[in-house]
């Protein structure tokens, strides 16, 4: 059967948003403001190093100042909290990002609480999560915001649609529920959440006009779990063994792309779907922070 699904190109959509951001950065520059993002990496987790490098590089591309802090794996909680206090007070820094996960001697909840919510461009601070839930303006965490933009900019407004989200993480599933059920443009969806304790998950995912897979299990969503003509957003990033690749591995999402793409209206690929959007939304939040402070 031919593959008829529309591929939602996250790279292209991210590029369009970055173009808009460049214009905004230029406008701020005329007012003497250069957006600044502090990117804090603690330890040497390989995946975190890759993400942090990409975030710093994107700052450079857009004309955003990146203030880089690389702390050793044995860094104390005190030292990190002291750094955050300094960054909270630093007028050149509009956004603060502490890459997760943190080494085990550091309480990440305490660290997130220490960040000034007005500089919390990751949207992880409980104040921002609370504001999101109550529909007040706030920083929205980057992956959920990226999923929403992918839908809107490919012509799939979630309003009135049944969105089924698989996964209930604090950084994707939970904030995405709040975002898509919001009484606001880009929201107004009917949202159902499934997770590892959901009974007969396929019966529920099959009801989704829009299905978001964000549970972190490689190729979990099979063709019989999706409704014909659905729109599928795959948040998963999983490295699996592949002997045909030079590296010995390849990236797959949480959706069985080859099978599911035969049945649906549109789908995001992995890589090249949600991934490029996450960093772009971080940059958008940083520019928004700079605008607020300016
Ligand atoms: N680790 C994995 N994803 C993220 C993210 O979006 N932000 C931060 N700070 N750490 C992460």
mmCIF file of C-alpha atoms and ligand atoms in Angstrom:
data_model
loop_
_atom_site.group_PDB
_atom_site.id
_atom_site.type_symbol
_atom_site.label_atom_id
_atom_site.label_comp_id
_atom_site.label_asym_id
_atom_site.label_seq_id
_atom_site.Cartn_x
_atom_site.Cartn_y
_atom_site.Cartn_z
ATOM 1 C CA UNK A 1 0.000 0.000 0.000
ATOM 2 C CA UNK A 2 1.354 3.451 -0.849
ATOM 3 C CA UNK A 3 2.344 5.772 1.939
ATOM 4 C CA UNK A 4 -0.155 8.594 1.633
ATOM 5 C CA UNK A 5 0.305 10.373 4.958
ATOM 6 C CA UNK A 6 1.405 13.968 4.952
ATOM 7 C CA UNK A 7 4.755 14.269 6.723
ATOM 8 C CA UNK A 8 4.721 17.140 9.201
ATOM 9 C CA UNK A 9 8.186 18.642 8.698
ATOM 10 C CA UNK A 10 9.416 19.942 12.056
ATOM 11 C CA UNK A 11 12.652 21.216 10.544
ATOM 12 C CA UNK A 12 10.807 23.445 8.102
ATOM 13 C CA UNK A 13 8.347 24.756 10.699
ATOM 14 C CA UNK A 14 11.183 25.369 13.196
ATOM 15 C CA UNK A 15 13.066 27.306 10.514
ATOM 16 C CA UNK A 16 10.047 29.526 9.865
ATOM 17 C CA UNK A 17 9.733 30.329 13.591
ATOM 18 C CA UNK A 18 13.478 31.011 13.825
ATOM 19 C CA UNK A 19 13.118 33.484 10.957
ATOM 20 C CA UNK A 20 10.401 35.317 12.920
ATOM 21 C CA UNK A 21 12.604 35.270 16.021
ATOM 22 C CA UNK A 22 15.541 36.794 14.137
ATOM 23 C CA UNK A 23 13.320 39.753 13.244
ATOM 24 C CA UNK A 24 12.242 40.116 16.867
ATOM 25 C CA UNK A 25 15.854 39.970 18.074
ATOM 26 C CA UNK A 26 16.755 42.715 15.572
ATOM 27 C CA UNK A 27 13.858 44.844 16.833
ATOM 28 C CA UNK A 28 15.008 44.413 20.455
ATOM 29 C CA UNK A 29 18.580 45.275 19.414
ATOM 30 C CA UNK A 30 17.315 48.646 18.139
ATOM 31 C CA UNK A 31 16.092 49.264 21.695
ATOM 32 C CA UNK A 32 19.522 48.267 23.055
ATOM 33 C CA UNK A 33 18.403 44.843 24.336
ATOM 34 C CA UNK A 34 20.185 41.595 23.474
ATOM 35 C CA UNK A 35 18.299 38.528 24.788
ATOM 36 C CA UNK A 36 20.507 36.442 27.067
ATOM 37 C CA UNK A 37 20.164 32.764 27.973
ATOM 38 C CA UNK A 38 22.220 31.087 30.717
ATOM 39 C CA UNK A 39 22.732 27.412 29.859
ATOM 40 C CA UNK A 40 23.892 25.394 32.866
ATOM 41 C CA UNK A 41 25.240 21.864 32.444
ATOM 42 C CA UNK A 42 26.238 19.835 35.486
ATOM 43 C CA UNK A 43 28.337 16.716 34.890
ATOM 44 C CA UNK A 44 29.071 14.931 31.620
ATOM 45 C CA UNK A 45 25.970 12.987 30.604
ATOM 46 C CA UNK A 46 26.518 12.351 26.871
ATOM 47 C CA UNK A 47 22.940 13.106 25.745
ATOM 48 C CA UNK A 48 22.826 16.285 27.863
ATOM 49 C CA UNK A 49 26.093 17.468 26.308
ATOM 50 C CA UNK A 50 24.598 17.073 22.824
ATOM 51 C CA UNK A 51 21.417 18.996 23.770
ATOM 52 C CA UNK A 52 23.339 21.789 25.498
ATOM 53 C CA UNK A 53 25.690 22.213 22.546
ATOM 54 C CA UNK A 54 22.692 22.482 20.204
ATOM 55 C CA UNK A 55 21.018 25.075 22.464
ATOM 56 C CA UNK A 56 24.173 27.217 22.589
ATOM 57 C CA UNK A 57 24.653 26.987 18.815
ATOM 58 C CA UNK A 58 21.058 28.052 18.134
ATOM 59 C CA UNK A 59 21.479 31.080 20.426
ATOM 60 C CA UNK A 60 24.450 32.142 18.335
ATOM 61 C CA UNK A 61 22.509 31.736 15.077
ATOM 62 C CA UNK A 62 19.682 33.958 16.294
ATOM 63 C CA UNK A 63 21.795 36.693 17.877
ATOM 64 C CA UNK A 64 20.924 35.647 21.445
ATOM 65 C CA UNK A 65 23.733 35.863 24.024
ATOM 66 C CA UNK A 66 24.464 32.477 25.544
ATOM 67 C CA UNK A 67 26.130 32.430 28.959
ATOM 68 C CA UNK A 68 27.663 29.003 29.401
ATOM 69 C CA UNK A 69 28.277 27.282 32.742
ATOM 70 C CA UNK A 70 29.792 23.796 32.824
ATOM 71 C CA UNK A 71 29.977 22.435 36.363
ATOM 72 C CA UNK A 72 31.756 19.207 37.364
ATOM 73 C CA UNK A 73 29.840 15.966 38.116
ATOM 74 C CA UNK A 74 30.651 16.303 41.847
ATOM 75 C CA UNK A 75 29.252 19.866 42.011
ATOM 76 C CA UNK A 76 27.416 20.480 45.288
ATOM 77 C CA UNK A 77 23.793 21.563 45.466
ATOM 78 C CA UNK A 78 24.969 24.713 47.306
ATOM 79 C CA UNK A 79 27.270 25.727 44.462
ATOM 80 C CA UNK A 80 24.516 25.320 41.885
ATOM 81 C CA UNK A 81 21.995 27.239 44.027
ATOM 82 C CA UNK A 82 24.550 30.056 44.466
ATOM 83 C CA UNK A 83 25.034 30.232 40.692
ATOM 84 C CA UNK A 84 21.258 30.399 40.137
ATOM 85 C CA UNK A 85 20.962 33.215 42.681
ATOM 86 C CA UNK A 86 23.648 35.169 40.780
ATOM 87 C CA UNK A 87 21.910 34.512 37.438
ATOM 88 C CA UNK A 88 18.544 35.604 38.886
ATOM 89 C CA UNK A 89 20.152 38.963 39.704
ATOM 90 C CA UNK A 90 22.157 39.332 36.473
ATOM 91 C CA UNK A 91 20.477 41.898 34.208
ATOM 92 C CA UNK A 92 22.104 40.496 31.064
ATOM 93 C CA UNK A 93 20.450 37.108 31.655
ATOM 94 C CA UNK A 94 16.766 36.916 30.683
ATOM 95 C CA UNK A 95 16.409 33.133 30.693
ATOM 96 C CA UNK A 96 17.970 30.393 32.826
ATOM 97 C CA UNK A 97 18.120 26.784 31.710
ATOM 98 C CA UNK A 98 19.499 24.031 33.922
ATOM 99 C CA UNK A 99 19.861 20.890 31.828
ATOM 100 C CA UNK A 100 18.174 17.836 33.349
ATOM 101 C CA UNK A 101 18.852 15.245 34.673
ATOM 102 C CA UNK A 102 21.119 16.480 37.474
ATOM 103 C CA UNK A 103 23.635 14.314 39.366
ATOM 104 C CA UNK A 104 22.038 12.444 42.263
ATOM 105 C CA UNK A 105 23.564 14.588 45.056
ATOM 106 C CA UNK A 106 21.459 17.519 43.785
ATOM 107 C CA UNK A 107 17.722 17.846 44.465
ATOM 108 C CA UNK A 108 16.308 18.972 41.106
ATOM 109 C CA UNK A 109 13.023 20.122 42.693
ATOM 110 C CA UNK A 110 14.959 22.547 44.888
ATOM 111 C CA UNK A 111 16.932 23.787 41.875
ATOM 112 C CA UNK A 112 13.798 24.428 39.789
ATOM 113 C CA UNK A 113 12.232 26.327 42.698
ATOM 114 C CA UNK A 114 15.340 28.534 42.981
ATOM 115 C CA UNK A 115 15.013 29.875 39.420
ATOM 116 C CA UNK A 116 13.163 33.204 39.193
ATOM 117 C CA UNK A 117 9.863 32.210 37.483
ATOM 118 C CA UNK A 118 10.262 35.275 35.208
ATOM 119 C CA UNK A 119 13.480 33.694 33.884
ATOM 120 C CA UNK A 120 12.181 30.099 33.801
ATOM 121 C CA UNK A 121 12.242 29.676 30.008
ATOM 122 C CA UNK A 122 11.890 25.893 30.390
ATOM 123 C CA UNK A 123 8.493 26.414 32.054
ATOM 124 C CA UNK A 124 9.369 23.846 34.754
ATOM 125 C CA UNK A 125 8.871 26.090 37.825
ATOM 126 C CA UNK A 126 5.721 25.212 39.810
ATOM 127 C CA UNK A 127 4.585 28.853 39.466
ATOM 128 C CA UNK A 128 4.615 28.568 35.668
ATOM 129 C CA UNK A 129 2.982 25.119 35.757
ATOM 130 C CA UNK A 130 0.281 26.519 38.059
ATOM 131 C CA UNK A 131 -0.280 29.533 35.830
ATOM 132 C CA UNK A 132 -0.557 27.267 32.786
ATOM 133 C CA UNK A 133 -3.228 25.230 34.543
ATOM 134 C CA UNK A 134 -5.190 28.326 35.550
ATOM 135 C CA UNK A 135 -4.913 29.904 32.104
ATOM 136 C CA UNK A 136 -2.666 32.857 33.025
ATOM 137 C CA UNK A 137 0.169 34.081 30.777
ATOM 138 C CA UNK A 138 3.329 32.115 31.597
ATOM 139 C CA UNK A 139 6.280 30.264 30.121
ATOM 140 C CA UNK A 140 5.046 27.026 28.559
ATOM 141 C CA UNK A 141 7.530 24.146 28.522
ATOM 142 C CA UNK A 142 9.173 23.798 25.180
ATOM 143 C CA UNK A 143 8.174 20.342 23.926
ATOM 144 C CA UNK A 144 4.418 20.798 24.543
ATOM 145 C CA UNK A 145 4.576 24.278 22.985
ATOM 146 C CA UNK A 146 6.413 22.733 20.016
ATOM 147 C CA UNK A 147 3.719 20.053 19.572
ATOM 148 C CA UNK A 148 1.011 22.731 19.567
ATOM 149 C CA UNK A 149 2.865 24.795 16.959
ATOM 150 C CA UNK A 150 3.391 21.731 14.735
ATOM 151 C CA UNK A 151 -0.361 21.140 14.727
ATOM 152 C CA UNK A 152 -1.376 24.765 14.179
ATOM 153 C CA UNK A 153 1.181 25.485 11.481
ATOM 154 C CA UNK A 154 0.236 22.370 9.492
ATOM 155 C CA UNK A 155 -3.437 23.308 9.532
ATOM 156 C CA UNK A 156 -4.629 20.971 12.305
ATOM 157 C CA UNK A 157 -6.252 23.216 14.887
ATOM 158 C CA UNK A 158 -6.990 21.045 17.947
ATOM 159 C CA UNK A 159 -10.200 23.000 18.754
ATOM 160 C CA UNK A 160 -13.112 20.587 19.158
ATOM 161 C CA UNK A 161 -10.945 17.575 18.322
ATOM 162 C CA UNK A 162 -10.399 14.576 20.584
ATOM 163 C CA UNK A 163 -6.685 14.585 21.438
ATOM 164 C CA UNK A 164 -5.364 11.415 23.041
ATOM 165 C CA UNK A 165 -1.990 11.802 24.756
ATOM 166 C CA UNK A 166 -0.021 8.702 25.711
ATOM 167 C CA UNK A 167 2.380 9.564 28.548
ATOM 168 C CA UNK A 168 2.001 11.611 31.739
ATOM 169 C CA UNK A 169 5.460 13.101 32.318
ATOM 170 C CA UNK A 170 5.872 16.453 34.056
ATOM 171 C CA UNK A 171 7.665 17.921 31.057
ATOM 172 C CA UNK A 172 5.442 16.691 28.197
ATOM 173 C CA UNK A 173 2.190 14.850 28.975
ATOM 174 C CA UNK A 174 0.916 16.913 31.889
ATOM 175 C CA UNK A 175 1.627 20.411 30.515
ATOM 176 C CA UNK A 176 0.338 19.369 27.074
ATOM 177 C CA UNK A 177 -3.031 18.463 28.597
ATOM 178 C CA UNK A 178 -3.296 21.950 30.090
ATOM 179 C CA UNK A 179 -2.184 23.642 26.887
ATOM 180 C CA UNK A 180 -4.566 21.824 24.534
ATOM 181 C CA UNK A 181 -7.628 22.054 26.787
ATOM 182 C CA UNK A 182 -7.021 25.775 27.412
ATOM 183 C CA UNK A 183 -9.915 28.087 26.563
ATOM 184 C CA UNK A 184 -7.701 29.986 24.117
ATOM 185 C CA UNK A 185 -6.525 29.881 20.495
ATOM 186 C CA UNK A 186 -4.586 26.653 19.950
ATOM 187 C CA UNK A 187 -6.571 24.943 22.711
ATOM 188 C CA UNK A 188 -10.243 23.996 23.101
ATOM 189 C CA UNK A 189 -9.554 20.285 22.508
ATOM 190 C CA UNK A 190 -11.144 17.384 24.353
ATOM 191 C CA UNK A 191 -8.138 15.707 25.920
ATOM 192 C CA UNK A 192 -7.696 12.146 27.182
ATOM 193 C CA UNK A 193 -4.473 10.904 28.793
ATOM 194 C CA UNK A 194 -3.325 7.277 28.731
ATOM 195 C CA UNK A 195 -0.355 5.843 30.635
ATOM 196 C CA UNK A 196 1.318 2.633 31.753
ATOM 197 C CA UNK A 197 -1.606 1.746 34.047
ATOM 198 C CA UNK A 198 -4.350 2.397 31.465
ATOM 199 C CA UNK A 199 -6.520 -0.643 30.696
ATOM 200 C CA UNK A 200 -7.093 -1.500 27.021
ATOM 201 C CA UNK A 201 -5.012 1.419 25.824
ATOM 202 C CA UNK A 202 -5.645 0.657 22.117
ATOM 203 C CA UNK A 203 -9.407 1.140 22.558
ATOM 204 C CA UNK A 204 -8.697 4.676 23.753
ATOM 205 C CA UNK A 205 -5.893 5.648 21.365
ATOM 206 C CA UNK A 206 -8.148 4.557 18.463
ATOM 207 C CA UNK A 207 -10.561 7.353 19.434
ATOM 208 C CA UNK A 208 -7.985 10.093 18.948
ATOM 209 C CA UNK A 209 -8.493 12.520 16.065
ATOM 210 C CA UNK A 210 -5.045 13.650 17.150
ATOM 211 C CA UNK A 211 -2.731 11.175 18.879
ATOM 212 C CA UNK A 212 0.374 12.323 20.767
ATOM 213 C CA UNK A 213 2.858 9.604 21.711
ATOM 214 C CA UNK A 214 5.095 10.692 24.591
ATOM 215 C CA UNK A 215 5.743 7.679 26.781
ATOM 216 C CA UNK A 216 9.318 6.836 25.801
ATOM 217 C CA UNK A 217 8.797 3.279 24.536
ATOM 218 C CA UNK A 218 10.330 2.600 21.080
ATOM 219 C CA UNK A 219 7.656 2.063 18.384
ATOM 220 C CA UNK A 220 4.931 1.340 20.949
ATOM 221 C CA UNK A 221 2.077 2.764 18.852
ATOM 222 C CA UNK A 222 1.114 0.243 16.147
ATOM 223 C CA UNK A 223 -1.257 0.654 13.196
ATOM 224 C CA UNK A 224 -4.161 -1.033 15.014
ATOM 225 C CA UNK A 225 -3.914 1.591 17.775
ATOM 226 C CA UNK A 226 -4.704 4.593 15.564
ATOM 227 C CA UNK A 227 -7.878 5.836 13.940
ATOM 228 C CA UNK A 228 -7.917 5.971 10.159
ATOM 229 C CA UNK A 229 -7.209 9.560 9.108
ATOM 230 C CA UNK A 230 -5.797 10.647 12.484
ATOM 231 C CA UNK A 231 -2.979 13.159 12.946
ATOM 232 C CA UNK A 232 -0.049 11.678 14.867
ATOM 233 C CA UNK A 233 2.603 13.606 16.806
ATOM 234 C CA UNK A 234 5.545 11.454 17.896
ATOM 235 C CA UNK A 235 7.501 12.941 20.812
ATOM 236 C CA UNK A 236 9.663 9.830 21.371
ATOM 237 C CA UNK A 237 13.438 9.862 20.907
ATOM 238 C CA UNK A 238 14.777 6.328 21.380
ATOM 239 C CA UNK A 239 18.121 4.937 20.307
ATOM 240 C CA UNK A 240 17.790 1.290 19.255
ATOM 241 C CA UNK A 241 20.380 -1.208 17.951
ATOM 242 C CA UNK A 242 20.707 -1.387 14.146
ATOM 243 C CA UNK A 243 23.478 -3.511 12.663
ATOM 244 C CA UNK A 244 23.018 -1.895 9.223
ATOM 245 C CA UNK A 245 24.169 1.496 10.568
ATOM 246 C CA UNK A 246 27.805 2.518 10.975
ATOM 247 C CA UNK A 247 27.094 3.722 14.510
ATOM 248 C CA UNK A 248 25.326 0.434 15.308
ATOM 249 C CA UNK A 249 22.194 2.330 16.378
ATOM 250 C CA UNK A 250 19.368 4.424 14.938
ATOM 251 C CA UNK A 251 16.771 6.819 16.330
ATOM 252 C CA UNK A 252 13.135 5.791 16.440
ATOM 253 C CA UNK A 253 10.087 7.437 17.960
ATOM 254 C CA UNK A 254 7.314 6.022 20.136
ATOM 255 C CA UNK A 255 5.323 5.278 16.956
ATOM 256 C CA UNK A 256 5.851 2.437 14.482
ATOM 257 C CA UNK A 257 6.249 4.969 11.655
ATOM 258 C CA UNK A 258 6.334 2.541 8.703
ATOM 259 C CA UNK A 259 3.024 0.907 9.624
ATOM 260 C CA UNK A 260 1.170 3.872 11.137
ATOM 261 C CA UNK A 261 1.988 6.237 8.269
ATOM 262 C CA UNK A 262 -0.048 3.938 5.933
ATOM 263 C CA UNK A 263 -3.203 4.686 7.836
ATOM 264 C CA UNK A 264 -3.148 8.278 9.025
ATOM 265 C CA UNK A 265 -3.729 11.721 7.525
ATOM 266 C CA UNK A 266 -0.472 13.219 8.834
ATOM 267 C CA UNK A 267 2.443 12.222 11.030
ATOM 268 C CA UNK A 268 5.695 13.669 12.383
ATOM 269 C CA UNK A 269 8.914 11.783 11.593
ATOM 270 C CA UNK A 270 11.709 10.962 14.074
ATOM 271 C CA UNK A 271 14.142 12.598 13.706
ATOM 272 C CA UNK A 272 12.908 15.831 12.083
ATOM 273 C CA UNK A 273 9.525 16.222 13.780
ATOM 274 C CA UNK A 274 9.148 17.404 17.366
ATOM 275 C CA UNK A 275 12.928 17.523 18.026
ATOM 276 C CA UNK A 276 13.778 20.697 16.056
ATOM 277 C CA UNK A 277 10.757 22.436 17.618
ATOM 278 C CA UNK A 278 11.846 22.033 21.242
ATOM 279 C CA UNK A 279 14.986 24.180 20.997
ATOM 280 C CA UNK A 280 13.154 26.691 18.827
ATOM 281 C CA UNK A 281 10.468 27.162 21.483
ATOM 282 C CA UNK A 282 13.216 27.639 24.087
ATOM 283 C CA UNK A 283 14.583 30.487 21.948
ATOM 284 C CA UNK A 284 11.055 31.902 21.591
ATOM 285 C CA UNK A 285 10.640 31.857 25.388
ATOM 286 C CA UNK A 286 14.023 33.570 25.817
ATOM 287 C CA UNK A 287 13.053 36.355 23.410
ATOM 288 C CA UNK A 288 9.723 36.689 25.260
ATOM 289 C CA UNK A 289 11.619 36.975 28.568
ATOM 290 C CA UNK A 290 13.881 39.674 27.130
ATOM 291 C CA UNK A 291 10.844 41.593 25.879
ATOM 292 C CA UNK A 292 9.267 41.460 29.351
ATOM 293 C CA UNK A 293 12.412 42.711 31.071
ATOM 294 C CA UNK A 294 13.173 45.377 28.426
HETATM 295 N N1 LIG B 1 16.316 17.317 29.691
HETATM 296 C C1 LIG B 1 15.547 16.721 28.737
HETATM 297 N N2 LIG B 1 14.725 17.631 28.170
HETATM 298 C C2 LIG B 1 14.991 18.809 28.772
HETATM 299 C C3 LIG B 1 14.468 20.123 28.606
HETATM 300 O O1 LIG B 1 13.565 20.402 27.805
HETATM 301 N N3 LIG B 1 14.996 21.065 29.411
HETATM 302 C C4 LIG B 1 15.968 20.803 30.324
HETATM 303 N N4 LIG B 1 16.408 21.802 31.086
HETATM 304 N N5 LIG B 1 16.473 19.605 30.498
HETATM 305 C C5 LIG B 1 15.974 18.610 29.730
#
